[in-house]
Amino acid sequence: MKKYLTLKNLGWFLTALVTFMLGMSSISKIMGTEEMVKNFTFMNLLPYLALLGFVELGGVVLLIMPKTSKYGAVLLSSYLSGAVALHLAMMGGAGVMTPIILGLAVWSAHCLRSYSIK
């Protein structure tokens, strides 16, 4: 009988969840939605909106592929730590838990997929 509830499958589930959440975020940054434009204008980062969207999308793509998963995890955790710093510095800590949880999910997904006991 084949086991479906394994740590590796849990890692793939977390990867899918993180990919969906950060992928939608990056696409909304690239497209320049009204909410993103408003947030980035508040932080005086509007010229970097599309660039940050492409960096986030690149990290998601790297995370999905097994051979480059660690590079995607490093890129996304760096990106999300910058988001934590901005939330703390400019927004008084409002919404800081979301990038922290996403960063933990990124590394959990990578580690569960890559270092599972077989």
JSON list of C-alpha atoms in Angstrom, two decimals:
[
{"chain": "A", "resi": 1, "resn": "MET", "atom": "CA", "xyz": [0.00, 0.00, 0.00]},
{"chain": "A", "resi": 2, "resn": "LYS", "atom": "CA", "xyz": [1.29, 3.41, -0.98]},
{"chain": "A", "resi": 3, "resn": "LYS", "atom": "CA", "xyz": [1.61, 6.12, 1.67]},
{"chain": "A", "resi": 4, "resn": "TYR", "atom": "CA", "xyz": [0.27, 9.50, 0.62]},
{"chain": "A", "resi": 5, "resn": "LEU", "atom": "CA", "xyz": [0.61, 11.33, 3.91]},
{"chain": "A", "resi": 6, "resn": "THR", "atom": "CA", "xyz": [4.37, 11.77, 3.94]},
{"chain": "A", "resi": 7, "resn": "LEU", "atom": "CA", "xyz": [6.65, 14.63, 4.91]},
{"chain": "A", "resi": 8, "resn": "LYS", "atom": "CA", "xyz": [7.70, 15.10, 1.30]},
{"chain": "A", "resi": 9, "resn": "ASN", "atom": "CA", "xyz": [4.06, 15.43, 0.21]},
{"chain": "A", "resi": 10, "resn": "LEU", "atom": "CA", "xyz": [3.51, 17.92, 3.03]},
{"chain": "A", "resi": 11, "resn": "GLY", "atom": "CA", "xyz": [6.45, 19.89, 1.64]},
{"chain": "A", "resi": 12, "resn": "TRP", "atom": "CA", "xyz": [4.86, 19.92, -1.80]},
{"chain": "A", "resi": 13, "resn": "PHE", "atom": "CA", "xyz": [1.55, 21.06, -0.29]},
{"chain": "A", "resi": 14, "resn": "LEU", "atom": "CA", "xyz": [3.32, 23.94, 1.48]},
{"chain": "A", "resi": 15, "resn": "THR", "atom": "CA", "xyz": [5.13, 24.77, -1.75]},
{"chain": "A", "resi": 16, "resn": "ALA", "atom": "CA", "xyz": [1.81, 24.96, -3.60]},
{"chain": "A", "resi": 17, "resn": "LEU", "atom": "CA", "xyz": [0.33, 27.16, -0.86]},
{"chain": "A", "resi": 18, "resn": "VAL", "atom": "CA", "xyz": [3.31, 29.54, -0.81]},
{"chain": "A", "resi": 19, "resn": "THR", "atom": "CA", "xyz": [3.42, 29.58, -4.62]},
{"chain": "A", "resi": 20, "resn": "PHE", "atom": "CA", "xyz": [-0.22, 30.58, -4.81]},
{"chain": "A", "resi": 21, "resn": "MET", "atom": "CA", "xyz": [0.03, 33.32, -2.19]},
{"chain": "A", "resi": 22, "resn": "LEU", "atom": "CA", "xyz": [3.31, 34.88, -3.31]},
{"chain": "A", "resi": 23, "resn": "GLY", "atom": "CA", "xyz": [2.50, 34.34, -6.98]},
{"chain": "A", "resi": 24, "resn": "MET", "atom": "CA", "xyz": [-0.71, 36.33, -6.67]},
{"chain": "A", "resi": 25, "resn": "SER", "atom": "CA", "xyz": [1.16, 39.02, -4.74]},
{"chain": "A", "resi": 26, "resn": "SER", "atom": "CA", "xyz": [3.88, 39.27, -7.38]},
{"chain": "A", "resi": 27, "resn": "ILE", "atom": "CA", "xyz": [1.39, 39.42, -10.25]},
{"chain": "A", "resi": 28, "resn": "SER", "atom": "CA", "xyz": [-0.53, 42.21, -8.53]},
{"chain": "A", "resi": 29, "resn": "LYS", "atom": "CA", "xyz": [2.75, 44.11, -8.11]},
{"chain": "A", "resi": 30, "resn": "ILE", "atom": "CA", "xyz": [3.71, 43.61, -11.75]},
{"chain": "A", "resi": 31, "resn": "MET", "atom": "CA", "xyz": [0.25, 44.67, -12.96]},
{"chain": "A", "resi": 32, "resn": "GLY", "atom": "CA", "xyz": [0.26, 47.65, -10.62]},
{"chain": "A", "resi": 33, "resn": "THR", "atom": "CA", "xyz": [-3.10, 47.15, -8.94]},
{"chain": "A", "resi": 34, "resn": "GLU", "atom": "CA", "xyz": [-4.65, 50.05, -7.09]},
{"chain": "A", "resi": 35, "resn": "GLU", "atom": "CA", "xyz": [-3.97, 48.58, -3.64]},
{"chain": "A", "resi": 36, "resn": "MET", "atom": "CA", "xyz": [-0.29, 47.92, -4.39]},
{"chain": "A", "resi": 37, "resn": "VAL", "atom": "CA", "xyz": [0.19, 51.37, -5.88]},
{"chain": "A", "resi": 38, "resn": "LYS", "atom": "CA", "xyz": [-1.38, 52.91, -2.78]},
{"chain": "A", "resi": 39, "resn": "ASN", "atom": "CA", "xyz": [0.81, 50.87, -0.40]},
{"chain": "A", "resi": 40, "resn": "PHE", "atom": "CA", "xyz": [4.04, 51.51, -2.29]},
{"chain": "A", "resi": 41, "resn": "THR", "atom": "CA", "xyz": [3.24, 55.22, -2.61]},
{"chain": "A", "resi": 42, "resn": "PHE", "atom": "CA", "xyz": [2.82, 55.38, 1.17]},
{"chain": "A", "resi": 43, "resn": "MET", "atom": "CA", "xyz": [6.25, 53.78, 1.62]},
{"chain": "A", "resi": 44, "resn": "ASN", "atom": "CA", "xyz": [7.85, 55.96, -1.11]},
{"chain": "A", "resi": 45, "resn": "LEU", "atom": "CA", "xyz": [8.80, 52.81, -3.07]},
{"chain": "A", "resi": 46, "resn": "LEU", "atom": "CA", "xyz": [6.55, 53.24, -6.11]},
{"chain": "A", "resi": 47, "resn": "PRO", "atom": "CA", "xyz": [9.42, 53.23, -8.68]},
{"chain": "A", "resi": 48, "resn": "TYR", "atom": "CA", "xyz": [10.41, 49.75, -7.45]},
{"chain": "A", "resi": 49, "resn": "LEU", "atom": "CA", "xyz": [6.94, 48.17, -7.60]},
{"chain": "A", "resi": 50, "resn": "ALA", "atom": "CA", "xyz": [7.41, 46.15, -10.80]},
{"chain": "A", "resi": 51, "resn": "LEU", "atom": "CA", "xyz": [11.01, 45.25, -9.95]},
{"chain": "A", "resi": 52, "resn": "LEU", "atom": "CA", "xyz": [9.99, 43.80, -6.60]},
{"chain": "A", "resi": 53, "resn": "GLY", "atom": "CA", "xyz": [7.16, 41.92, -8.30]},
{"chain": "A", "resi": 54, "resn": "PHE", "atom": "CA", "xyz": [9.61, 40.30, -10.73]},
{"chain": "A", "resi": 55, "resn": "VAL", "atom": "CA", "xyz": [12.03, 39.44, -7.90]},
{"chain": "A", "resi": 56, "resn": "GLU", "atom": "CA", "xyz": [9.20, 37.81, -5.96]},
{"chain": "A", "resi": 57, "resn": "LEU", "atom": "CA", "xyz": [8.02, 35.89, -9.04]},
{"chain": "A", "resi": 58, "resn": "GLY", "atom": "CA", "xyz": [11.58, 34.74, -9.73]},
{"chain": "A", "resi": 59, "resn": "GLY", "atom": "CA", "xyz": [11.89, 33.44, -6.18]},
{"chain": "A", "resi": 60, "resn": "VAL", "atom": "CA", "xyz": [8.64, 31.54, -6.53]},
{"chain": "A", "resi": 61, "resn": "VAL", "atom": "CA", "xyz": [9.79, 29.95, -9.80]},
{"chain": "A", "resi": 62, "resn": "LEU", "atom": "CA", "xyz": [13.11, 28.96, -8.23]},
{"chain": "A", "resi": 63, "resn": "LEU", "atom": "CA", "xyz": [11.32, 27.49, -5.21]},
{"chain": "A", "resi": 64, "resn": "ILE", "atom": "CA", "xyz": [9.12, 25.26, -7.36]},
{"chain": "A", "resi": 65, "resn": "MET", "atom": "CA", "xyz": [11.98, 23.56, -9.19]},
{"chain": "A", "resi": 66, "resn": "PRO", "atom": "CA", "xyz": [13.67, 20.93, -6.99]},
{"chain": "A", "resi": 67, "resn": "LYS", "atom": "CA", "xyz": [17.24, 21.67, -8.17]},
{"chain": "A", "resi": 68, "resn": "THR", "atom": "CA", "xyz": [16.97, 25.39, -7.44]},
{"chain": "A", "resi": 69, "resn": "SER", "atom": "CA", "xyz": [14.68, 25.20, -4.42]},
{"chain": "A", "resi": 70, "resn": "LYS", "atom": "CA", "xyz": [17.32, 26.37, -1.97]},
{"chain": "A", "resi": 71, "resn": "TYR", "atom": "CA", "xyz": [18.07, 29.46, -4.06]},
{"chain": "A", "resi": 72, "resn": "GLY", "atom": "CA", "xyz": [14.37, 30.27, -4.20]},
{"chain": "A", "resi": 73, "resn": "ALA", "atom": "CA", "xyz": [14.10, 29.82, -0.44]},
{"chain": "A", "resi": 74, "resn": "VAL", "atom": "CA", "xyz": [17.04, 32.17, 0.15]},
{"chain": "A", "resi": 75, "resn": "LEU", "atom": "CA", "xyz": [15.70, 34.77, -2.29]},
{"chain": "A", "resi": 76, "resn": "LEU", "atom": "CA", "xyz": [12.17, 34.67, -0.87]},
{"chain": "A", "resi": 77, "resn": "SER", "atom": "CA", "xyz": [13.31, 34.72, 2.75]},
{"chain": "A", "resi": 78, "resn": "SER", "atom": "CA", "xyz": [15.50, 37.75, 1.99]},
{"chain": "A", "resi": 79, "resn": "TYR", "atom": "CA", "xyz": [12.58, 39.43, 0.25]},
{"chain": "A", "resi": 80, "resn": "LEU", "atom": "CA", "xyz": [10.22, 38.65, 3.13]},
{"chain": "A", "resi": 81, "resn": "SER", "atom": "CA", "xyz": [12.71, 39.83, 5.76]},
{"chain": "A", "resi": 82, "resn": "GLY", "atom": "CA", "xyz": [12.77, 43.17, 3.95]},
{"chain": "A", "resi": 83, "resn": "ALA", "atom": "CA", "xyz": [8.98, 43.19, 4.15]},
{"chain": "A", "resi": 84, "resn": "VAL", "atom": "CA", "xyz": [9.19, 42.56, 7.91]},
{"chain": "A", "resi": 85, "resn": "ALA", "atom": "CA", "xyz": [11.64, 45.45, 8.30]},
{"chain": "A", "resi": 86, "resn": "LEU", "atom": "CA", "xyz": [9.38, 47.79, 6.31]},
{"chain": "A", "resi": 87, "resn": "HIS", "atom": "CA", "xyz": [6.30, 46.75, 8.29]},
{"chain": "A", "resi": 88, "resn": "LEU", "atom": "CA", "xyz": [8.12, 47.41, 11.55]},
{"chain": "A", "resi": 89, "resn": "ALA", "atom": "CA", "xyz": [9.71, 50.70, 10.49]},
{"chain": "A", "resi": 90, "resn": "MET", "atom": "CA", "xyz": [6.95, 52.36, 8.51]},
{"chain": "A", "resi": 91, "resn": "MET", "atom": "CA", "xyz": [3.72, 50.75, 9.67]},
{"chain": "A", "resi": 92, "resn": "GLY", "atom": "CA", "xyz": [4.40, 50.35, 13.36]},
{"chain": "A", "resi": 93, "resn": "GLY", "atom": "CA", "xyz": [4.37, 46.56, 13.18]},
{"chain": "A", "resi": 94, "resn": "ALA", "atom": "CA", "xyz": [0.91, 46.25, 11.61]},
{"chain": "A", "resi": 95, "resn": "GLY", "atom": "CA", "xyz": [0.71, 43.13, 9.47]},
{"chain": "A", "resi": 96, "resn": "VAL", "atom": "CA", "xyz": [4.19, 41.91, 10.36]},
{"chain": "A", "resi": 97, "resn": "MET", "atom": "CA", "xyz": [3.08, 38.34, 11.06]},
{"chain": "A", "resi": 98, "resn": "THR", "atom": "CA", "xyz": [2.14, 37.59, 7.44]},
{"chain": "A", "resi": 99, "resn": "PRO", "atom": "CA", "xyz": [5.68, 37.84, 5.99]},
{"chain": "A", "resi": 100, "resn": "ILE", "atom": "CA", "xyz": [7.09, 36.02, 9.03]},
{"chain": "A", "resi": 101, "resn": "ILE", "atom": "CA", "xyz": [4.69, 33.10, 8.58]},
{"chain": "A", "resi": 102, "resn": "LEU", "atom": "CA", "xyz": [5.29, 33.03, 4.82]},
{"chain": "A", "resi": 103, "resn": "GLY", "atom": "CA", "xyz": [9.06, 32.97, 5.38]},
{"chain": "A", "resi": 104, "resn": "LEU", "atom": "CA", "xyz": [8.71, 30.05, 7.78]},
{"chain": "A", "resi": 105, "resn": "ALA", "atom": "CA", "xyz": [6.46, 28.28, 5.27]},
{"chain": "A", "resi": 106, "resn": "VAL", "atom": "CA", "xyz": [9.02, 28.80, 2.49]},
{"chain": "A", "resi": 107, "resn": "TRP", "atom": "CA", "xyz": [11.82, 27.20, 4.49]},
{"chain": "A", "resi": 108, "resn": "SER", "atom": "CA", "xyz": [9.57, 24.45, 5.82]},
{"chain": "A", "resi": 109, "resn": "ALA", "atom": "CA", "xyz": [8.47, 23.59, 2.29]},
{"chain": "A", "resi": 110, "resn": "HIS", "atom": "CA", "xyz": [12.05, 23.48, 1.02]},
{"chain": "A", "resi": 111, "resn": "CYS", "atom": "CA", "xyz": [13.34, 21.40, 3.93]},
{"chain": "A", "resi": 112, "resn": "LEU", "atom": "CA", "xyz": [10.45, 18.93, 3.90]},
{"chain": "A", "resi": 113, "resn": "ARG", "atom": "CA", "xyz": [10.83, 18.38, 0.18]},
{"chain": "A", "resi": 114, "resn": "SER", "atom": "CA", "xyz": [14.61, 18.16, 0.15]},
{"chain": "A", "resi": 115, "resn": "TYR", "atom": "CA", "xyz": [15.59, 16.43, 3.39]},
{"chain": "A", "resi": 116, "resn": "SER", "atom": "CA", "xyz": [12.78, 13.95, 4.01]},
{"chain": "A", "resi": 117, "resn": "ILE", "atom": "CA", "xyz": [13.63, 10.57, 5.48]},
{"chain": "A", "resi": 118, "resn": "LYS", "atom": "CA", "xyz": [12.83, 7.97, 2.88]}
]
